[in-house]
PDB file of C-alpha atoms in Angstrom:
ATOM      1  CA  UNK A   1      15.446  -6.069 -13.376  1.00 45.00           C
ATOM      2  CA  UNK A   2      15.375  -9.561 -12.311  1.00 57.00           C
ATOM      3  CA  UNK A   3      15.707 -12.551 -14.982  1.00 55.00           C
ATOM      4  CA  UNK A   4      13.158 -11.335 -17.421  1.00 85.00           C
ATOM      5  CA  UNK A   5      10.474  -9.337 -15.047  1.00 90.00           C
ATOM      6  CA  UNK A   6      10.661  -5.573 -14.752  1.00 86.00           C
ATOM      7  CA  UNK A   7      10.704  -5.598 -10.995  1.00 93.00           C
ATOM      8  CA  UNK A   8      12.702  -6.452  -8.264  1.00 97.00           C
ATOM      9  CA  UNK A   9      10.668  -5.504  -4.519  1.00 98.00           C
ATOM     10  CA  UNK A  10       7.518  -6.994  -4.078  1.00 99.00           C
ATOM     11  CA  UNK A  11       4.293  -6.408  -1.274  1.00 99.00           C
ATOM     12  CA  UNK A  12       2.719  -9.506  -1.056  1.00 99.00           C
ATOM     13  CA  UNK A  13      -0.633  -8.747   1.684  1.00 99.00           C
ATOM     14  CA  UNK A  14      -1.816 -12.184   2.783  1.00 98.00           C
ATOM     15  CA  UNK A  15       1.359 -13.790   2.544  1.00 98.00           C
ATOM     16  CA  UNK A  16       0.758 -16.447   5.148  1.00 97.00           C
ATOM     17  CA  UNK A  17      -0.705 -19.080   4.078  1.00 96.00           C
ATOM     18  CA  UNK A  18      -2.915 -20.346   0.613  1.00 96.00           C
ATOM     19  CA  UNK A  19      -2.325 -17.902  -2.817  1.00 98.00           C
ATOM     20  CA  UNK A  20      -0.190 -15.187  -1.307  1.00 98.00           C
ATOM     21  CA  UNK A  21       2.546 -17.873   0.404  1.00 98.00           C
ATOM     22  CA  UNK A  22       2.689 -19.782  -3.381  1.00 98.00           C
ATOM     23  CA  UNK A  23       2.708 -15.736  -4.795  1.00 99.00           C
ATOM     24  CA  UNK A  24       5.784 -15.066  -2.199  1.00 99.00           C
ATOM     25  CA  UNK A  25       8.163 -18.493  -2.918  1.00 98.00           C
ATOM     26  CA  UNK A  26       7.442 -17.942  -6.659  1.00 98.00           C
ATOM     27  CA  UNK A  27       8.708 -14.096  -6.548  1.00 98.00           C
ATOM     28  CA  UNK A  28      11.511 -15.437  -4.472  1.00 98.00           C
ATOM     29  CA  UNK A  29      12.623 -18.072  -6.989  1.00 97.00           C
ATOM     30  CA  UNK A  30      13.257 -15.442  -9.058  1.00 97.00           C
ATOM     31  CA  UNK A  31      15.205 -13.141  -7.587  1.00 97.00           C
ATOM     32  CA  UNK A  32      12.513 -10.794  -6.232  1.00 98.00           C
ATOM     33  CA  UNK A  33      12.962  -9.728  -2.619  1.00 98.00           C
ATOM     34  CA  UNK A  34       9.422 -10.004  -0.972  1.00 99.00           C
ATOM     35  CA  UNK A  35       7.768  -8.528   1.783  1.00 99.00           C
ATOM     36  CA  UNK A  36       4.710 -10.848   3.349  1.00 99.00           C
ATOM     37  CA  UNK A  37       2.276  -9.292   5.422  1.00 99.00           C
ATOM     38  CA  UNK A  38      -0.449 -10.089   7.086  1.00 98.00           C
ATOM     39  CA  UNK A  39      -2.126 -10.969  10.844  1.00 97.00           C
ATOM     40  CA  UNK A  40      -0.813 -14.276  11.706  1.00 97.00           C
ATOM     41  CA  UNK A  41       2.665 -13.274  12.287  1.00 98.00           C
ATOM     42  CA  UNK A  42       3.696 -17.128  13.312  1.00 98.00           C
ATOM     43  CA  UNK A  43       2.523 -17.954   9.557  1.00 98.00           C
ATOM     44  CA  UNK A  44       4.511 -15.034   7.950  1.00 99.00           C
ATOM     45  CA  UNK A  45       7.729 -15.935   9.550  1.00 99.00           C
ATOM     46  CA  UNK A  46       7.370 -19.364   8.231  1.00 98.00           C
ATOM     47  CA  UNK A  47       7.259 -18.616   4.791  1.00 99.00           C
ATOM     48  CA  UNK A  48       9.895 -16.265   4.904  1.00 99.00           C
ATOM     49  CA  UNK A  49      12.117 -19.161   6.957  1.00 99.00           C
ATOM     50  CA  UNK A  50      11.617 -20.592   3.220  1.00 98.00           C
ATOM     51  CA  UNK A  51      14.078 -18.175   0.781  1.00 99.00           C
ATOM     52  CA  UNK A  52      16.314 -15.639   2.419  1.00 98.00           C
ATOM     53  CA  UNK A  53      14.679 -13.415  -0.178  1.00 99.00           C
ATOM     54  CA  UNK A  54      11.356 -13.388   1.923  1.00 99.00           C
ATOM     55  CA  UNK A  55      10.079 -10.855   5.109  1.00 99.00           C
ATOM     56  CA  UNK A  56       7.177 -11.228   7.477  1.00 99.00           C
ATOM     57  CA  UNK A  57       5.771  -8.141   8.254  1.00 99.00           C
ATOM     58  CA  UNK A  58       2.968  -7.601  10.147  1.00 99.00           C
ATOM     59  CA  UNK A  59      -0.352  -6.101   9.548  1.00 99.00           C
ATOM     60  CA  UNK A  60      -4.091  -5.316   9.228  1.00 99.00           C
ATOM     61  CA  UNK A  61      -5.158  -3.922   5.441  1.00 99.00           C
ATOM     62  CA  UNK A  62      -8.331  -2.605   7.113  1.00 98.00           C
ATOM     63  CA  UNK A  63      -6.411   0.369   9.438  1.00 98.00           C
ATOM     64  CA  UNK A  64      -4.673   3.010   7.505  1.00 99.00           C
ATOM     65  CA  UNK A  65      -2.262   3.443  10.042  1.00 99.00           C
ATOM     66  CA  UNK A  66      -0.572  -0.310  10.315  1.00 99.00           C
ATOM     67  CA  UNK A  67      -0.312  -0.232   6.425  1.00 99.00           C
ATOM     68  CA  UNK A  68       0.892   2.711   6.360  1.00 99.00           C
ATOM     69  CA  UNK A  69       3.733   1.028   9.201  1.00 99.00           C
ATOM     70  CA  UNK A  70       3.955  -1.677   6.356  1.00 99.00           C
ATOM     71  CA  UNK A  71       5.101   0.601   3.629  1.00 99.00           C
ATOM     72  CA  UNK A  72       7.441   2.772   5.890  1.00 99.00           C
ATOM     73  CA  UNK A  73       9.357  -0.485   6.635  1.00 99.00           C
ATOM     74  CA  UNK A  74       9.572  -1.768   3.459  1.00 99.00           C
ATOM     75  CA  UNK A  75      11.350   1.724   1.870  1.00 99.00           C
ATOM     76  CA  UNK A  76      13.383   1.399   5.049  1.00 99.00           C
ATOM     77  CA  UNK A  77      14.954  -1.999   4.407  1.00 98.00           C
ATOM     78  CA  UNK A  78      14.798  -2.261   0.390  1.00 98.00           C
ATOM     79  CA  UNK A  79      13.719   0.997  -0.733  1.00 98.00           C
ATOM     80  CA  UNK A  80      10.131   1.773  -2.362  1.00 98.00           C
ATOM     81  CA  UNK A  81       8.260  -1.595  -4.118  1.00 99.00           C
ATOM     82  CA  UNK A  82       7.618  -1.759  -7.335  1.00 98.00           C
ATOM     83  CA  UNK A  83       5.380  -4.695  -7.315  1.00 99.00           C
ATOM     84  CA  UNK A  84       2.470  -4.795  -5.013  1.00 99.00           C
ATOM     85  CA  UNK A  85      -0.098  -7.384  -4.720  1.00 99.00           C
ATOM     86  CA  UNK A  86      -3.578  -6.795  -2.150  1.00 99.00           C
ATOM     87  CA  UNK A  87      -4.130 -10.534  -2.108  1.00 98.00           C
ATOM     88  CA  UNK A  88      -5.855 -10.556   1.743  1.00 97.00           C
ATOM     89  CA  UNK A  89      -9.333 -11.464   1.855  1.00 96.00           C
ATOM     90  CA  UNK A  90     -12.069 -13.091   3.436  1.00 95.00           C
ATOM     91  CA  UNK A  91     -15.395 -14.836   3.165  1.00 92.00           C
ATOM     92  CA  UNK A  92     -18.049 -15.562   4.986  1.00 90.00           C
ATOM     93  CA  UNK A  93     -21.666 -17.029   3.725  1.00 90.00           C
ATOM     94  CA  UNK A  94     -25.201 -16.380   4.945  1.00 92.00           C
ATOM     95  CA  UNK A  95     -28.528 -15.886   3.215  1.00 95.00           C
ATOM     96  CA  UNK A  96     -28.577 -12.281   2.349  1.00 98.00           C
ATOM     97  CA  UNK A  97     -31.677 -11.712   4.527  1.00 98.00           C
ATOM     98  CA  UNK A  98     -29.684 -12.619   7.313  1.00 98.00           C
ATOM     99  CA  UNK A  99     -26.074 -10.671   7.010  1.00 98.00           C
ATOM    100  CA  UNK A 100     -25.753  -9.026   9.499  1.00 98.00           C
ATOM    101  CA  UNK A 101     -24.359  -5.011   9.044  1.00 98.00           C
ATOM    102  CA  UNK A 102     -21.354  -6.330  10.790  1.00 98.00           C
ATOM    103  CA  UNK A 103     -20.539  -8.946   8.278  1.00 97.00           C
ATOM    104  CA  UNK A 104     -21.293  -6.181   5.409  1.00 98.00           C
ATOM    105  CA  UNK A 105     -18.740  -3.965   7.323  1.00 98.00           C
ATOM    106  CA  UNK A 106     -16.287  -6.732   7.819  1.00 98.00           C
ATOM    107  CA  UNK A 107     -15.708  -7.758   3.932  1.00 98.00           C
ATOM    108  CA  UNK A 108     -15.952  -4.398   2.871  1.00 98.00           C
ATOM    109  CA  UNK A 109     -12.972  -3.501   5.154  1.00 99.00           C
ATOM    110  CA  UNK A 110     -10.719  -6.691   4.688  1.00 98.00           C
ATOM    111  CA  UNK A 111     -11.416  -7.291   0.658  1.00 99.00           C
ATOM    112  CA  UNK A 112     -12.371  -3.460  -0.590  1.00 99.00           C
ATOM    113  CA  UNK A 113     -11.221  -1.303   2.077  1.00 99.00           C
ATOM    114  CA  UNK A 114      -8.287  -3.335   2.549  1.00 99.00           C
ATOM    115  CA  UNK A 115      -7.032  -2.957  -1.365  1.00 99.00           C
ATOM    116  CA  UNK A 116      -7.394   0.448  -1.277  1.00 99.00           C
ATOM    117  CA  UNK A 117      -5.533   0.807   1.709  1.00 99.00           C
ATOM    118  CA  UNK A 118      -2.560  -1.097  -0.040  1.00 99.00           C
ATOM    119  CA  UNK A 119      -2.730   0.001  -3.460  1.00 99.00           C
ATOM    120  CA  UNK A 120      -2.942   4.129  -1.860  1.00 99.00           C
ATOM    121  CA  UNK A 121       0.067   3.617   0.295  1.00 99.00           C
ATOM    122  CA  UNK A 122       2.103   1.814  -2.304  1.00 99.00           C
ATOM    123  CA  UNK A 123       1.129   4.261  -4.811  1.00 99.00           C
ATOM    124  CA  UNK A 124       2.441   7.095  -2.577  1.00 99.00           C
ATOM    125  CA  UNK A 125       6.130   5.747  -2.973  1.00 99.00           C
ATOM    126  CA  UNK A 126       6.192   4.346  -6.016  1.00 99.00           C
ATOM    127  CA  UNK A 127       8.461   5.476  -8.611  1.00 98.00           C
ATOM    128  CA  UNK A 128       5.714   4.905 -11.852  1.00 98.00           C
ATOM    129  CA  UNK A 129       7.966   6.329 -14.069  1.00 98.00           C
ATOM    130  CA  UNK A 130       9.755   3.087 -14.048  1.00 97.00           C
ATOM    131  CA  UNK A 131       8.016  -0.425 -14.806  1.00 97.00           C
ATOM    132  CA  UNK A 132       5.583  -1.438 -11.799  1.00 98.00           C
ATOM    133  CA  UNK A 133       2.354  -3.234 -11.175  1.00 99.00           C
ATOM    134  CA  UNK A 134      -0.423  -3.492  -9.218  1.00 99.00           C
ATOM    135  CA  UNK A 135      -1.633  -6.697  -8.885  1.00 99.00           C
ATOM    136  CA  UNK A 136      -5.177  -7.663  -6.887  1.00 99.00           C
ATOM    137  CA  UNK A 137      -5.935 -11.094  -6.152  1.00 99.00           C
ATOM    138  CA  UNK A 138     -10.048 -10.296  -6.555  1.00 98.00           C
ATOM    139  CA  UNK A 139     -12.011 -13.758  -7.777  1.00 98.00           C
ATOM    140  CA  UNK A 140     -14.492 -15.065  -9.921  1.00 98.00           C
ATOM    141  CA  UNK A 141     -16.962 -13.440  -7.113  1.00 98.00           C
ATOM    142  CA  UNK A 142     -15.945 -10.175  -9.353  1.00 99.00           C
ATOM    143  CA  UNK A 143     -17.314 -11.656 -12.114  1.00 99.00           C
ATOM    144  CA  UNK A 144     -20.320 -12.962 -11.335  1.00 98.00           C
ATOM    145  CA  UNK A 145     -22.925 -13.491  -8.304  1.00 98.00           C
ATOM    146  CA  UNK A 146     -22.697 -16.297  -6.217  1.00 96.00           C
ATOM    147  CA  UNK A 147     -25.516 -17.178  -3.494  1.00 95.00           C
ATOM    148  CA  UNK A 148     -25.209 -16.653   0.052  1.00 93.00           C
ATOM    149  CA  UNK A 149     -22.184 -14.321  -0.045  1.00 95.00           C
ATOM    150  CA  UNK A 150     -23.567 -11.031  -1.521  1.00 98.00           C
ATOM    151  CA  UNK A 151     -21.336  -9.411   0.690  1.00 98.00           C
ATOM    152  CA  UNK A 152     -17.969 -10.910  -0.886  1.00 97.00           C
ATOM    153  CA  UNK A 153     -18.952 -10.609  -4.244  1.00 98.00           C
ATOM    154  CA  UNK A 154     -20.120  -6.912  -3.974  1.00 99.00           C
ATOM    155  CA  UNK A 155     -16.827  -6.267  -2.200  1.00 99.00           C
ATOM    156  CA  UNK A 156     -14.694  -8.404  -5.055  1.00 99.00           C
ATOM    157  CA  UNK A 157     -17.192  -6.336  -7.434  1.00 99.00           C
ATOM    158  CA  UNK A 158     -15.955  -3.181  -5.937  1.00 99.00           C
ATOM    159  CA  UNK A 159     -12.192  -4.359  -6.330  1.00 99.00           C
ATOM    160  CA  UNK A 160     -12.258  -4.788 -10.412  1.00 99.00           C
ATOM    161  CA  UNK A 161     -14.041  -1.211 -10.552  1.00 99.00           C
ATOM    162  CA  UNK A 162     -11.109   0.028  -8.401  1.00 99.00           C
ATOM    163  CA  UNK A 163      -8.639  -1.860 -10.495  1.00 99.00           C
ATOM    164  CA  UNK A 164      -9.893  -0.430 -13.692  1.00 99.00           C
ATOM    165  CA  UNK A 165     -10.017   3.296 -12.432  1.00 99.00           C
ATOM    166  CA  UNK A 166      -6.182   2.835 -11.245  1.00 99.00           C
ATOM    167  CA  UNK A 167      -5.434   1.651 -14.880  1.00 99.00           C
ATOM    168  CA  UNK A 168      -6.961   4.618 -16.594  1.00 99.00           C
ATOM    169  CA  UNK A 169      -5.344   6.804 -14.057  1.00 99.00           C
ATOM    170  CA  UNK A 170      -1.693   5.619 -14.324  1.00 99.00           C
ATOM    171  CA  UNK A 171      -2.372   4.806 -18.190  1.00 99.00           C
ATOM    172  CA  UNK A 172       0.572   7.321 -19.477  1.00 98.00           C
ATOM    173  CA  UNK A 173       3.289   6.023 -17.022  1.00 98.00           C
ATOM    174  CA  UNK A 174       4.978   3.206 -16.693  1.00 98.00           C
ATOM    175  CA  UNK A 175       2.125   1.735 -14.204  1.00 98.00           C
ATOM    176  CA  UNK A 176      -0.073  -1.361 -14.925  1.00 99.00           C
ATOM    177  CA  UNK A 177      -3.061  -2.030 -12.513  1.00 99.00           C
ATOM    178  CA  UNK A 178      -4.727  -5.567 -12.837  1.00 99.00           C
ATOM    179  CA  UNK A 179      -7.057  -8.117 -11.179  1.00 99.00           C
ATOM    180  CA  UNK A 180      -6.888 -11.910 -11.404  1.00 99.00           C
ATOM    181  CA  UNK A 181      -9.931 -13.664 -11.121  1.00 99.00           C
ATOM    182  CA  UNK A 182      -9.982 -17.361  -9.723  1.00 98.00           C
ATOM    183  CA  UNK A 183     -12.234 -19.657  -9.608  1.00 97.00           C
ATOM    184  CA  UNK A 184     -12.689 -21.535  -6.597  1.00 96.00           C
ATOM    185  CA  UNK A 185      -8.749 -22.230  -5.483  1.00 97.00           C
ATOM    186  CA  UNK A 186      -7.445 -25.145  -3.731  1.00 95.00           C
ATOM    187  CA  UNK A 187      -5.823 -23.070  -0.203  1.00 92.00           C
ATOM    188  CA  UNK A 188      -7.127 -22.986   3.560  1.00 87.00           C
ATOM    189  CA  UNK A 189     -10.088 -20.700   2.543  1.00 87.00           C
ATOM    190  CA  UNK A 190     -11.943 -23.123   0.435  1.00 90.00           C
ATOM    191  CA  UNK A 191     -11.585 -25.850   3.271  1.00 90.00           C
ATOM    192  CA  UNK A 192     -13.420 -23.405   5.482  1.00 87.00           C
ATOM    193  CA  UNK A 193     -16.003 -23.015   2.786  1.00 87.00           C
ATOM    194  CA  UNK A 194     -16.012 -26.866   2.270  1.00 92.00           C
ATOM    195  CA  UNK A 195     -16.426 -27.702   6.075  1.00 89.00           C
ATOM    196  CA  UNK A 196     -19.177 -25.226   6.258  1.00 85.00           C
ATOM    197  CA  UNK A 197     -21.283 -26.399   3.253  1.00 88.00           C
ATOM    198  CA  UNK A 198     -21.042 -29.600   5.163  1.00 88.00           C
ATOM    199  CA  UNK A 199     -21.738 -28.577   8.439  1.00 88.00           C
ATOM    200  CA  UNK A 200     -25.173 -26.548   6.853  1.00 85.00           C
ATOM    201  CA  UNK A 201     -26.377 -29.160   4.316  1.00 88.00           C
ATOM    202  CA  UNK A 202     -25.250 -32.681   5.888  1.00 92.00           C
ATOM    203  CA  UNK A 203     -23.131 -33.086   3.126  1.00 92.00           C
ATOM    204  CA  UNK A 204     -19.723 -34.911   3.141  1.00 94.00           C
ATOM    205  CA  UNK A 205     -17.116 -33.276   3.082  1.00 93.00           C
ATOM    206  CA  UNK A 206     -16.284 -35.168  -0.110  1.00 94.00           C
ATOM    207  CA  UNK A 207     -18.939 -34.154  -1.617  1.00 94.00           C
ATOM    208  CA  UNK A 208     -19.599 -30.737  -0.435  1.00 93.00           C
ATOM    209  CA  UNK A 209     -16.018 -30.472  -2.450  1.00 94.00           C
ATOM    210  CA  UNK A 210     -17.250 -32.547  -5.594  1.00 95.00           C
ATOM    211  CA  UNK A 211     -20.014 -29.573  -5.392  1.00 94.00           C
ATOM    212  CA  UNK A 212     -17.685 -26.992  -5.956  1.00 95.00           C
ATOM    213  CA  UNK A 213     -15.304 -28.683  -8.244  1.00 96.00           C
ATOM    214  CA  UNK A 214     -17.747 -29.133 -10.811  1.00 97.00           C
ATOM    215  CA  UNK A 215     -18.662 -25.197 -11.021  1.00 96.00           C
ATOM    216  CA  UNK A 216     -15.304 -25.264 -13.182  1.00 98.00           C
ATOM    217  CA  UNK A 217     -16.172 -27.204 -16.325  1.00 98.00           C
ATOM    218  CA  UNK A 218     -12.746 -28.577 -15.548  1.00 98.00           C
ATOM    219  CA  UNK A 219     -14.657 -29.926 -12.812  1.00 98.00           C
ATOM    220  CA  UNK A 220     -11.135 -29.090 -10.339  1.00 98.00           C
ATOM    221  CA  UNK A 221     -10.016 -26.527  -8.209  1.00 98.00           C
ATOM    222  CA  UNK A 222      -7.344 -24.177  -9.283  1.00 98.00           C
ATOM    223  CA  UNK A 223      -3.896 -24.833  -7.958  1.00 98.00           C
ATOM    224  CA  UNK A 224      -2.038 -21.287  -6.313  1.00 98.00           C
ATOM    225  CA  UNK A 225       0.468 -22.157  -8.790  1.00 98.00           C
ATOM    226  CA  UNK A 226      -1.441 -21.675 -11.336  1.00 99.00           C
ATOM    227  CA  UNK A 227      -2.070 -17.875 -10.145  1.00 99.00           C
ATOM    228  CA  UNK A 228       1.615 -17.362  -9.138  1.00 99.00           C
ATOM    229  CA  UNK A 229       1.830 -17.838 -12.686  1.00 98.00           C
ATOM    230  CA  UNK A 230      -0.418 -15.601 -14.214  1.00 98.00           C
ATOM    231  CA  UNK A 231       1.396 -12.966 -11.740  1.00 98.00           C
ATOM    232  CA  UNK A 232       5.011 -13.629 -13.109  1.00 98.00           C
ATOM    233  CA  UNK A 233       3.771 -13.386 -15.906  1.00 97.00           C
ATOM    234  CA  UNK A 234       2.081  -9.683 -15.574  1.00 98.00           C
ATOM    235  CA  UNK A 235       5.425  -8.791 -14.046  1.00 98.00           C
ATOM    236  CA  UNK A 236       7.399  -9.933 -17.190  1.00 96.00           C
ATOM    237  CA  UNK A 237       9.334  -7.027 -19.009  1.00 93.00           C
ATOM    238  CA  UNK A 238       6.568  -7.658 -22.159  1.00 94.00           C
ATOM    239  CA  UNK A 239       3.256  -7.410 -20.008  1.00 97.00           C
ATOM    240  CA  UNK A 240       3.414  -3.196 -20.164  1.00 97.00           C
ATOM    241  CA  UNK A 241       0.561  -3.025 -22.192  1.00 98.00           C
ATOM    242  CA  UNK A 242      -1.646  -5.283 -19.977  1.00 98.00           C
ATOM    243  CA  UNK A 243      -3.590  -3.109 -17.961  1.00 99.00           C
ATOM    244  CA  UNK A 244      -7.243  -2.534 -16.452  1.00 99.00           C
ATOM    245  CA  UNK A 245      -8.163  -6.598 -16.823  1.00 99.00           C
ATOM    246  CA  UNK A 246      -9.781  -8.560 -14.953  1.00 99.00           C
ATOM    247  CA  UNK A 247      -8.104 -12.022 -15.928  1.00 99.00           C
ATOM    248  CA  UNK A 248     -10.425 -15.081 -15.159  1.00 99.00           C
ATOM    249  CA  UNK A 249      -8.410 -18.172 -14.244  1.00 99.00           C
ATOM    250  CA  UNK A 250     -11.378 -20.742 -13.919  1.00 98.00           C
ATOM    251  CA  UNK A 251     -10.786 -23.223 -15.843  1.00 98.00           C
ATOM    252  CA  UNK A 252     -13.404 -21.670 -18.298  1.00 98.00           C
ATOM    253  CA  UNK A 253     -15.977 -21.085 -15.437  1.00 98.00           C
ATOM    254  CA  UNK A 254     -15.648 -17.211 -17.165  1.00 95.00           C
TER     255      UNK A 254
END
């Protein structure tokens, strides 16, 4: 055990950058060793040049095979995790008359595909006879519809209904399988959504983000701290009977 969380290895998937690099240094502060993976391998190795507690490891949640690679080396240098987290995602908007199949295919595979990928894998070496977790980073977009990204929110949809299933699964062990919800989250993703809101509408970009900020009657964007901890907090040693939620962290949004 480390401090007062019941576990001590940690998966981090989209540990580059935004949620999942804030996810990684907070694990780290405590004592958890943490594996980051993702694509952007330059990224990776500069969060883990942050806590000698922290490894990049590469990866794509969408092929079997390279997170299957991901899993091998993390029982090879710190033995089986006992904290995982399928934080990778991605967006993309469009009218829903004009997604393409491609862009259906391409946020099923990275945001549903991609956590069942992670959360199978993991699951395989897991010792859930001990306390663990399963944590997915889904959104508000699990919640609720948003226009012009059916595909996202369908896929984030998809990720609760997966969450839940695991949780009534693994109820008798010593398992717990959650979702966190954010609203919209102040990383590198919601610049991209901010630039292209402005880039469609002829909007600022100050107030393409004023239009997003005020969707939380907070009217502000979550920090990534404020997720980190909501996580720490599912890993503490008194969070075994949290399981199957979808936690909103929105500011009230939901």
């Amino acid at each position: 055990m480390t401090g007062d969380l019941a576990i001590k290895t940690a998966i981090v998937t989209g540990g580059g950058s935004g949620v999942g690099a804030e996810l990684a240094r907070s694990l780290a502060s405590k004592g958890v060793t943490v594996f980051v993976a993702g694509r952007r391998v330059a990224q990776l190795e500069a969060v883990a040049a942050e806590n000698d507690l922290i490894f990049p490891v590469a990866v794509d949640v969408a092929d079997q095979a390279s997170v299957e690679g991901l899993i091998q080396t993390v029982v090879e240098q710190a033995g089986a995790p006992d904290l995982v987290i399928a934080n990778a995602g991605m967006a993309e908007s469009a009218p829903f008359t004009r997604t393409t199949l491609d862009a259906w295919q391409k946020n099923m595979d990275v945001n549903l595909t991609g956590t069942f990928h992670t959360f199978q894998q993991a699951l395989r070496v897991m010792d859930v006879t001990k306390p663990a977790r399963l944590i997915a980073i889904a959104s508000t977009a699990a919640l609720k519809g948003y226009g012009y990204v059916a595909p996202y929110c369908a896929a984030k949809h998809g990720v609760v209904g997966l969450v839940r299933a695991l949780a009534a699964e693994f109820a008798r062990s010593a398992l717990t399988v959650n979702a966190i919800c954010p609203g919209f989250t102040d990383t590198p993703m919601l610049e991209q959504s901010i630039a292209n809101i402005a880039q469609k509408t002829g909007m600022s970009p100050d107030a393409a983000r004023a239009s997003l900020a005020k969707i939380n009657p907070q009217n502000r964007f979550i920090t990534p701290r404020e997720i980190a901890e909501t996580v720490l907090w599912l890993c503490s040693e008194h969070a075994g009977s949290i399981t199957g939620q979808a936690i909103s962290v929105s500011g009230g949004e939901i």
